[in-house]
Amino acid sequence: MVVISCKKAEEASLESPKSTFNSPFPKNNKQLDRIFGETLLVKKYNDTLVLNIKSNKYTNLITTKEGDTLFYGKVCIYRDYYYFNHKVNDTSYYISAFKIKGNLIYGLDFGPQFFAVDENILKGVYKKELVSINSDTTVISLKTNKVELKKLFTIIMNNTVPDTLIQPKSTINTISKNELVTEKDEDDSENLEYSVKAYPNPAVDYINVETNKKSSFQLFISSNKLILEGQLTDGKNKIDISNQQSGLYFLIVKNIENNQSKTMKIIIK
């Protein structure tokens, strides 16, 4: 079980959740790095989380900048919610969800949601989800009904304190648009074709950016301050960074045609 750390999650982790689902959420995996880019910046309390995302057709891996794994598994999108499938064993899963509204992100703390599922199921409201429950209510088996899960996690999200996305506004808008991509869109050539490469990394004096679409770029220092911005042609471009201080930067490249964006970490020496 993987839990993004916070005080409430630590307290809850002293015991195991009672409820597990007998299958993952019944939709295809979504490749999160196509939606958010390879890096997601989140303000959580007084800290800034740098979440690194790597995806393939079947799974998503989310790690911290220190290399700790926060999540590995299948992520589905259904009616504006992202559903994370946490595999316990071959027949059991915990499911958590998060949603984005403007620059707010709800549900990054997985652990408390597992126990919130217990609480709501034991109230007897979501009977369509229930497969079985033992006599002392310590083991609960649930099925994955999409409509009922949406209702359940709407209640949970309404009682969740949000964190703040500190991506630039343009990127947040792009994320909101990309949330609406349907399963049919997943293999659409427009989504698959956009390609961006940035090198060398670490960089000195300049960054080469190769893209196959006319694009715009923004370069942010790790404090989220905009340093440079401009336009890129389809092909090879060179960004002058000779006047920039050494440190960690985030390069955001956006397709002008459809607002699809890529976020890359760049080290300037």
PDB file of C-alpha atoms in Angstrom, residues 55-268:
ATOM      1  CA  SER A  55       3.678   6.174 -17.865  1.00  0.00           C
ATOM      2  CA  ASN A  56       3.124   3.445 -20.406  1.00  0.00           C
ATOM      3  CA  LYS A  57       0.020   1.902 -21.911  1.00  0.00           C
ATOM      4  CA  TYR A  58      -0.731  -0.146 -18.798  1.00  0.00           C
ATOM      5  CA  THR A  59       0.714   1.602 -15.732  1.00  0.00           C
ATOM      6  CA  ASN A  60       1.774   4.888 -14.169  1.00  0.00           C
ATOM      7  CA  LEU A  61       4.717   5.430 -11.830  1.00  0.00           C
ATOM      8  CA  ILE A  62       4.722   8.507  -9.566  1.00  0.00           C
ATOM      9  CA  THR A  63       7.847   9.276  -7.544  1.00  0.00           C
ATOM     10  CA  THR A  64       9.157  12.137  -5.414  1.00  0.00           C
ATOM     11  CA  LYS A  65      12.242  14.155  -6.321  1.00  0.00           C
ATOM     12  CA  GLU A  66      14.101  11.987  -3.775  1.00  0.00           C
ATOM     13  CA  GLY A  67      13.146   8.876  -5.751  1.00  0.00           C
ATOM     14  CA  ASP A  68      10.540   7.464  -3.352  1.00  0.00           C
ATOM     15  CA  THR A  69       7.622   5.682  -5.046  1.00  0.00           C
ATOM     16  CA  LEU A  70       4.223   7.184  -4.236  1.00  0.00           C
ATOM     17  CA  PHE A  71       2.151   5.123  -6.656  1.00  0.00           C
ATOM     18  CA  TYR A  72       2.565   2.375  -9.230  1.00  0.00           C
ATOM     19  CA  GLY A  73      -0.399   0.988 -11.096  1.00  0.00           C
ATOM     20  CA  LYS A  74      -3.372   1.639 -13.321  1.00  0.00           C
ATOM     21  CA  VAL A  75      -5.121   5.035 -13.350  1.00  0.00           C
ATOM     22  CA  CYS A  76      -8.540   5.521 -14.958  1.00  0.00           C
ATOM     23  CA  ILE A  77     -10.591   8.611 -15.729  1.00  0.00           C
ATOM     24  CA  TYR A  78     -14.355   8.613 -15.378  1.00  0.00           C
ATOM     25  CA  ARG A  79     -16.519  11.740 -15.261  1.00  0.00           C
ATOM     26  CA  ASP A  80     -13.788  14.167 -14.141  1.00  0.00           C
ATOM     27  CA  TYR A  81     -12.285  11.851 -11.489  1.00  0.00           C
ATOM     28  CA  TYR A  82      -8.958  10.058 -11.679  1.00  0.00           C
ATOM     29  CA  TYR A  83      -9.220   6.600 -10.087  1.00  0.00           C
ATOM     30  CA  PHE A  84      -6.009   5.053  -8.693  1.00  0.00           C
ATOM     31  CA  ASN A  85      -5.948   1.259  -8.430  1.00  0.00           C
ATOM     32  CA  HIS A  86      -3.684   0.102  -5.579  1.00  0.00           C
ATOM     33  CA  LYS A  87      -3.102  -3.625  -6.014  1.00  0.00           C
ATOM     34  CA  VAL A  88      -3.119  -5.600  -2.746  1.00  0.00           C
ATOM     35  CA  ASN A  89      -2.972  -9.037  -4.409  1.00  0.00           C
ATOM     36  CA  ASP A  90      -4.314 -10.688  -7.567  1.00  0.00           C
ATOM     37  CA  THR A  91      -7.934 -10.417  -6.418  1.00  0.00           C
ATOM     38  CA  SER A  92      -7.966  -7.365  -4.136  1.00  0.00           C
ATOM     39  CA  TYR A  93      -7.493  -3.654  -4.725  1.00  0.00           C
ATOM     40  CA  TYR A  94      -7.785  -0.432  -2.805  1.00  0.00           C
ATOM     41  CA  ILE A  95      -9.194   2.376  -4.929  1.00  0.00           C
ATOM     42  CA  SER A  96      -8.685   6.088  -4.342  1.00  0.00           C
ATOM     43  CA  ALA A  97      -9.586   9.103  -6.453  1.00  0.00           C
ATOM     44  CA  PHE A  98      -8.597  12.662  -7.097  1.00  0.00           C
ATOM     45  CA  LYS A  99     -10.049  15.539  -9.053  1.00  0.00           C
ATOM     46  CA  ILE A 100      -8.809  18.913 -10.264  1.00  0.00           C
ATOM     47  CA  LYS A 101     -10.868  22.077 -10.050  1.00  0.00           C
ATOM     48  CA  GLY A 102      -9.099  25.207 -11.274  1.00  0.00           C
ATOM     49  CA  ASN A 103      -5.718  25.207  -9.555  1.00  0.00           C
ATOM     50  CA  LEU A 104      -6.907  22.967  -6.704  1.00  0.00           C
ATOM     51  CA  ILE A 105      -6.264  19.238  -6.564  1.00  0.00           C
ATOM     52  CA  TYR A 106      -8.385  17.051  -4.256  1.00  0.00           C
ATOM     53  CA  GLY A 107      -7.469  13.586  -3.012  1.00  0.00           C
ATOM     54  CA  LEU A 108      -3.682  13.295  -3.239  1.00  0.00           C
ATOM     55  CA  ASP A 109      -3.671  11.657   0.213  1.00  0.00           C
ATOM     56  CA  PHE A 110      -4.562   8.070  -0.629  1.00  0.00           C
ATOM     57  CA  GLY A 111      -4.593   6.550   2.865  1.00  0.00           C
ATOM     58  CA  PRO A 112      -7.462   8.521   4.422  1.00  0.00           C
ATOM     59  CA  GLN A 113      -9.639   7.661   1.417  1.00  0.00           C
ATOM     60  CA  PHE A 114      -9.299   3.929   2.045  1.00  0.00           C
ATOM     61  CA  PHE A 115     -10.767   4.445   5.526  1.00  0.00           C
ATOM     62  CA  ALA A 116     -13.392   6.866   4.213  1.00  0.00           C
ATOM     63  CA  VAL A 117     -14.587   4.055   1.933  1.00  0.00           C
ATOM     64  CA  ASP A 118     -14.948   1.827   5.031  1.00  0.00           C
ATOM     65  CA  GLU A 119     -16.910   4.497   6.856  1.00  0.00           C
ATOM     66  CA  ASN A 120     -19.360   5.141   4.032  1.00  0.00           C
ATOM     67  CA  ILE A 121     -19.905   1.463   3.203  1.00  0.00           C
ATOM     68  CA  LEU A 122     -20.641   0.646   6.854  1.00  0.00           C
ATOM     69  CA  LYS A 123     -23.328   3.345   6.856  1.00  0.00           C
ATOM     70  CA  GLY A 124     -25.230   1.096   4.435  1.00  0.00           C
ATOM     71  CA  VAL A 125     -25.767   3.745   1.788  1.00  0.00           C
ATOM     72  CA  TYR A 126     -23.819   2.139  -1.081  1.00  0.00           C
ATOM     73  CA  LYS A 127     -25.344  -1.360  -1.056  1.00  0.00           C
ATOM     74  CA  LYS A 128     -24.819  -1.808  -4.803  1.00  0.00           C
ATOM     75  CA  GLU A 129     -21.065  -1.856  -4.187  1.00  0.00           C
ATOM     76  CA  LEU A 130     -21.194  -4.558  -1.521  1.00  0.00           C
ATOM     77  CA  VAL A 131     -20.250  -8.153  -2.388  1.00  0.00           C
ATOM     78  CA  SER A 132     -19.790  -9.542   1.125  1.00  0.00           C
ATOM     79  CA  ILE A 133     -19.081  -8.512   4.690  1.00  0.00           C
ATOM     80  CA  ASN A 134     -18.107 -10.778   7.586  1.00  0.00           C
ATOM     81  CA  SER A 135     -19.969 -10.935  10.888  1.00  0.00           C
ATOM     82  CA  ASP A 136     -17.706  -8.534  12.786  1.00  0.00           C
ATOM     83  CA  THR A 137     -17.421  -6.140   9.789  1.00  0.00           C
ATOM     84  CA  THR A 138     -13.627  -6.417   9.657  1.00  0.00           C
ATOM     85  CA  VAL A 139     -13.468  -7.777   6.093  1.00  0.00           C
ATOM     86  CA  ILE A 140     -15.516  -6.092   3.379  1.00  0.00           C
ATOM     87  CA  SER A 141     -15.478  -7.083  -0.299  1.00  0.00           C
ATOM     88  CA  LEU A 142     -16.712  -4.574  -2.878  1.00  0.00           C
ATOM     89  CA  LYS A 143     -17.297  -4.544  -6.626  1.00  0.00           C
ATOM     90  CA  THR A 144     -16.420  -1.743  -9.015  1.00  0.00           C
ATOM     91  CA  ASN A 145     -19.644  -0.193 -10.254  1.00  0.00           C
ATOM     92  CA  LYS A 146     -18.619   3.002 -12.058  1.00  0.00           C
ATOM     93  CA  VAL A 147     -21.760   4.984 -11.299  1.00  0.00           C
ATOM     94  CA  GLU A 148     -21.835   4.015  -7.621  1.00  0.00           C
ATOM     95  CA  LEU A 149     -18.116   4.711  -7.214  1.00  0.00           C
ATOM     96  CA  LYS A 150     -18.625   8.179  -8.641  1.00  0.00           C
ATOM     97  CA  LYS A 151     -21.300   8.814  -5.995  1.00  0.00           C
ATOM     98  CA  LEU A 152     -19.118   7.386  -3.223  1.00  0.00           C
ATOM     99  CA  PHE A 153     -16.022   9.392  -4.102  1.00  0.00           C
ATOM    100  CA  THR A 154     -18.032  12.573  -4.614  1.00  0.00           C
ATOM    101  CA  ILE A 155     -18.975  12.340  -0.924  1.00  0.00           C
ATOM    102  CA  ILE A 156     -15.333  11.670  -0.016  1.00  0.00           C
ATOM    103  CA  MET A 157     -14.022  14.548  -2.166  1.00  0.00           C
ATOM    104  CA  ASN A 158     -16.535  16.943  -0.613  1.00  0.00           C
ATOM    105  CA  ASN A 159     -14.875  16.274   2.751  1.00  0.00           C
ATOM    106  CA  THR A 160     -11.311  16.551   1.453  1.00  0.00           C
ATOM    107  CA  VAL A 161      -9.004  19.536   1.978  1.00  0.00           C
ATOM    108  CA  PRO A 162      -7.447  20.392  -1.407  1.00  0.00           C
ATOM    109  CA  ASP A 163      -3.808  21.009  -2.245  1.00  0.00           C
ATOM    110  CA  THR A 164      -2.724  23.657  -4.752  1.00  0.00           C
ATOM    111  CA  LEU A 165      -1.262  23.115  -8.199  1.00  0.00           C
ATOM    112  CA  ILE A 166       1.535  25.644  -8.644  1.00  0.00           C
ATOM    113  CA  GLN A 167       2.027  24.971 -12.314  1.00  0.00           C
ATOM    114  CA  PRO A 168       1.705  28.149 -14.379  1.00  0.00           C
ATOM    115  CA  LYS A 169      -1.865  29.131 -15.214  1.00  0.00           C
ATOM    116  CA  SER A 170      -1.441  28.117 -18.851  1.00  0.00           C
ATOM    117  CA  THR A 171      -0.452  24.606 -17.809  1.00  0.00           C
ATOM    118  CA  ILE A 172      -3.364  24.328 -15.365  1.00  0.00           C
ATOM    119  CA  ASN A 173      -5.737  25.294 -18.179  1.00  0.00           C
ATOM    120  CA  THR A 174      -4.141  22.644 -20.383  1.00  0.00           C
ATOM    121  CA  ILE A 175      -4.599  20.014 -17.665  1.00  0.00           C
ATOM    122  CA  SER A 176      -8.282  20.953 -17.351  1.00  0.00           C
ATOM    123  CA  LYS A 177      -8.771  20.518 -21.099  1.00  0.00           C
ATOM    124  CA  ASN A 178      -6.882  17.240 -21.182  1.00  0.00           C
ATOM    125  CA  GLU A 179      -9.064  15.881 -18.369  1.00  0.00           C
ATOM    126  CA  LEU A 180     -11.936  15.770 -20.843  1.00  0.00           C
ATOM    127  CA  VAL A 181     -10.128  13.406 -23.244  1.00  0.00           C
ATOM    128  CA  THR A 182     -12.282  10.299 -23.710  1.00  0.00           C
ATOM    129  CA  GLU A 183     -11.208   6.676 -24.005  1.00  0.00           C
ATOM    130  CA  LYS A 184     -11.758   6.957 -27.753  1.00  0.00           C
ATOM    131  CA  ASP A 185      -9.260   9.814 -27.885  1.00  0.00           C
ATOM    132  CA  GLU A 186      -6.469   7.800 -26.258  1.00  0.00           C
ATOM    133  CA  ASP A 187      -5.097   6.450 -29.537  1.00  0.00           C
ATOM    134  CA  ASP A 188      -5.882   9.568 -31.566  1.00  0.00           C
ATOM    135  CA  SER A 189      -2.886  10.478 -33.713  1.00  0.00           C
ATOM    136  CA  GLU A 190      -3.050  14.102 -32.624  1.00  0.00           C
ATOM    137  CA  ASN A 191      -2.389  13.039 -29.032  1.00  0.00           C
ATOM    138  CA  LEU A 192       0.350  10.584 -29.955  1.00  0.00           C
ATOM    139  CA  GLU A 193       2.318  12.592 -32.503  1.00  0.00           C
ATOM    140  CA  TYR A 194       3.422  15.624 -30.494  1.00  0.00           C
ATOM    141  CA  SER A 195       7.118  15.201 -29.777  1.00  0.00           C
ATOM    142  CA  VAL A 196       9.474  17.385 -27.733  1.00  0.00           C
ATOM    143  CA  LYS A 197      13.159  16.841 -26.951  1.00  0.00           C
ATOM    144  CA  ALA A 198      15.356  19.168 -24.875  1.00  0.00           C
ATOM    145  CA  TYR A 199      19.128  18.776 -24.564  1.00  0.00           C
ATOM    146  CA  PRO A 200      21.837  18.914 -23.322  1.00  0.00           C
ATOM    147  CA  ASN A 201      20.870  18.339 -19.719  1.00  0.00           C
ATOM    148  CA  PRO A 202      22.665  19.632 -17.676  1.00  0.00           C
ATOM    149  CA  ALA A 203      22.914  22.645 -19.973  1.00  0.00           C
ATOM    150  CA  VAL A 204      25.425  25.473 -20.306  1.00  0.00           C
ATOM    151  CA  ASP A 205      24.757  28.655 -22.339  1.00  0.00           C
ATOM    152  CA  TYR A 206      21.917  27.171 -24.402  1.00  0.00           C
ATOM    153  CA  ILE A 207      19.187  24.516 -24.575  1.00  0.00           C
ATOM    154  CA  ASN A 208      18.336  22.780 -27.839  1.00  0.00           C
ATOM    155  CA  VAL A 209      14.617  22.106 -28.185  1.00  0.00           C
ATOM    156  CA  GLU A 210      13.335  19.889 -30.986  1.00  0.00           C
ATOM    157  CA  THR A 211       9.600  19.694 -31.631  1.00  0.00           C
ATOM    158  CA  ASN A 212       7.479  18.584 -34.559  1.00  0.00           C
ATOM    159  CA  LYS A 213       4.803  21.245 -33.993  1.00  0.00           C
ATOM    160  CA  LYS A 214       4.880  25.024 -33.721  1.00  0.00           C
ATOM    161  CA  SER A 215       5.079  25.628 -30.001  1.00  0.00           C
ATOM    162  CA  SER A 216       5.572  28.159 -27.246  1.00  0.00           C
ATOM    163  CA  PHE A 217       7.915  27.727 -24.301  1.00  0.00           C
ATOM    164  CA  GLN A 218       8.234  28.993 -20.743  1.00  0.00           C
ATOM    165  CA  LEU A 219      11.256  28.493 -18.499  1.00  0.00           C
ATOM    166  CA  PHE A 220      10.620  28.623 -14.752  1.00  0.00           C
ATOM    167  CA  ILE A 221      13.131  28.482 -11.933  1.00  0.00           C
ATOM    168  CA  SER A 222      12.271  26.002  -9.167  1.00  0.00           C
ATOM    169  CA  SER A 223      10.684  28.801  -7.104  1.00  0.00           C
ATOM    170  CA  ASN A 224       7.999  28.999  -9.858  1.00  0.00           C
ATOM    171  CA  LYS A 225       9.282  32.358 -11.163  1.00  0.00           C
ATOM    172  CA  LEU A 226       9.029  32.831 -14.927  1.00  0.00           C
ATOM    173  CA  ILE A 227      12.495  33.462 -16.385  1.00  0.00           C
ATOM    174  CA  LEU A 228      12.087  33.184 -20.166  1.00  0.00           C
ATOM    175  CA  GLU A 229       9.297  32.639 -22.678  1.00  0.00           C
ATOM    176  CA  GLY A 230       8.989  32.638 -26.427  1.00  0.00           C
ATOM    177  CA  GLN A 231       8.000  30.820 -29.608  1.00  0.00           C
ATOM    178  CA  LEU A 232       9.447  27.664 -31.179  1.00  0.00           C
ATOM    179  CA  THR A 233       9.319  26.524 -34.784  1.00  0.00           C
ATOM    180  CA  ASP A 234       8.687  22.933 -35.776  1.00  0.00           C
ATOM    181  CA  GLY A 235      12.218  21.602 -35.899  1.00  0.00           C
ATOM    182  CA  LYS A 236      15.361  22.446 -33.956  1.00  0.00           C
ATOM    183  CA  ASN A 237      15.417  25.571 -31.769  1.00  0.00           C
ATOM    184  CA  LYS A 238      18.079  27.058 -29.506  1.00  0.00           C
ATOM    185  CA  ILE A 239      17.213  28.874 -26.253  1.00  0.00           C
ATOM    186  CA  ASP A 240      19.911  31.186 -24.898  1.00  0.00           C
ATOM    187  CA  ILE A 241      20.432  30.626 -21.158  1.00  0.00           C
ATOM    188  CA  SER A 242      23.881  32.218 -20.892  1.00  0.00           C
ATOM    189  CA  ASN A 243      22.594  34.890 -18.484  1.00  0.00           C
ATOM    190  CA  GLN A 244      20.817  32.458 -16.155  1.00  0.00           C
ATOM    191  CA  GLN A 245      22.095  31.337 -12.770  1.00  0.00           C
ATOM    192  CA  SER A 246      22.960  27.723 -12.051  1.00  0.00           C
ATOM    193  CA  GLY A 247      20.151  25.634 -10.612  1.00  0.00           C
ATOM    194  CA  LEU A 248      17.056  23.540 -11.293  1.00  0.00           C
ATOM    195  CA  TYR A 249      14.575  24.852 -13.863  1.00  0.00           C
ATOM    196  CA  PHE A 250      11.323  23.636 -15.412  1.00  0.00           C
ATOM    197  CA  LEU A 251      10.861  23.967 -19.172  1.00  0.00           C
ATOM    198  CA  ILE A 252       7.249  23.882 -20.369  1.00  0.00           C
ATOM    199  CA  VAL A 253       6.711  23.476 -24.111  1.00  0.00           C
ATOM    200  CA  LYS A 254       3.158  23.834 -25.449  1.00  0.00           C
ATOM    201  CA  ASN A 255       1.718  22.878 -28.829  1.00  0.00           C
ATOM    202  CA  ILE A 256       0.128  26.064 -30.224  1.00  0.00           C
ATOM    203  CA  GLU A 257      -2.475  24.078 -32.181  1.00  0.00           C
ATOM    204  CA  ASN A 258      -4.110  22.156 -29.337  1.00  0.00           C
ATOM    205  CA  ASN A 259      -2.450  23.390 -26.098  1.00  0.00           C
ATOM    206  CA  GLN A 260      -0.915  19.978 -25.370  1.00  0.00           C
ATOM    207  CA  SER A 261       2.132  20.578 -23.172  1.00  0.00           C
ATOM    208  CA  LYS A 262       5.267  18.835 -21.975  1.00  0.00           C
ATOM    209  CA  THR A 263       7.124  19.717 -18.765  1.00  0.00           C
ATOM    210  CA  MET A 264      10.814  18.858 -18.374  1.00  0.00           C
ATOM    211  CA  LYS A 265      13.324  19.381 -15.596  1.00  0.00           C
ATOM    212  CA  ILE A 266      16.453  21.180 -16.779  1.00  0.00           C
ATOM    213  CA  ILE A 267      19.638  21.708 -14.777  1.00  0.00           C
ATOM    214  CA  ILE A 268      21.611  24.806 -15.738  1.00  0.00           C
TER     215      ILE A 268
END
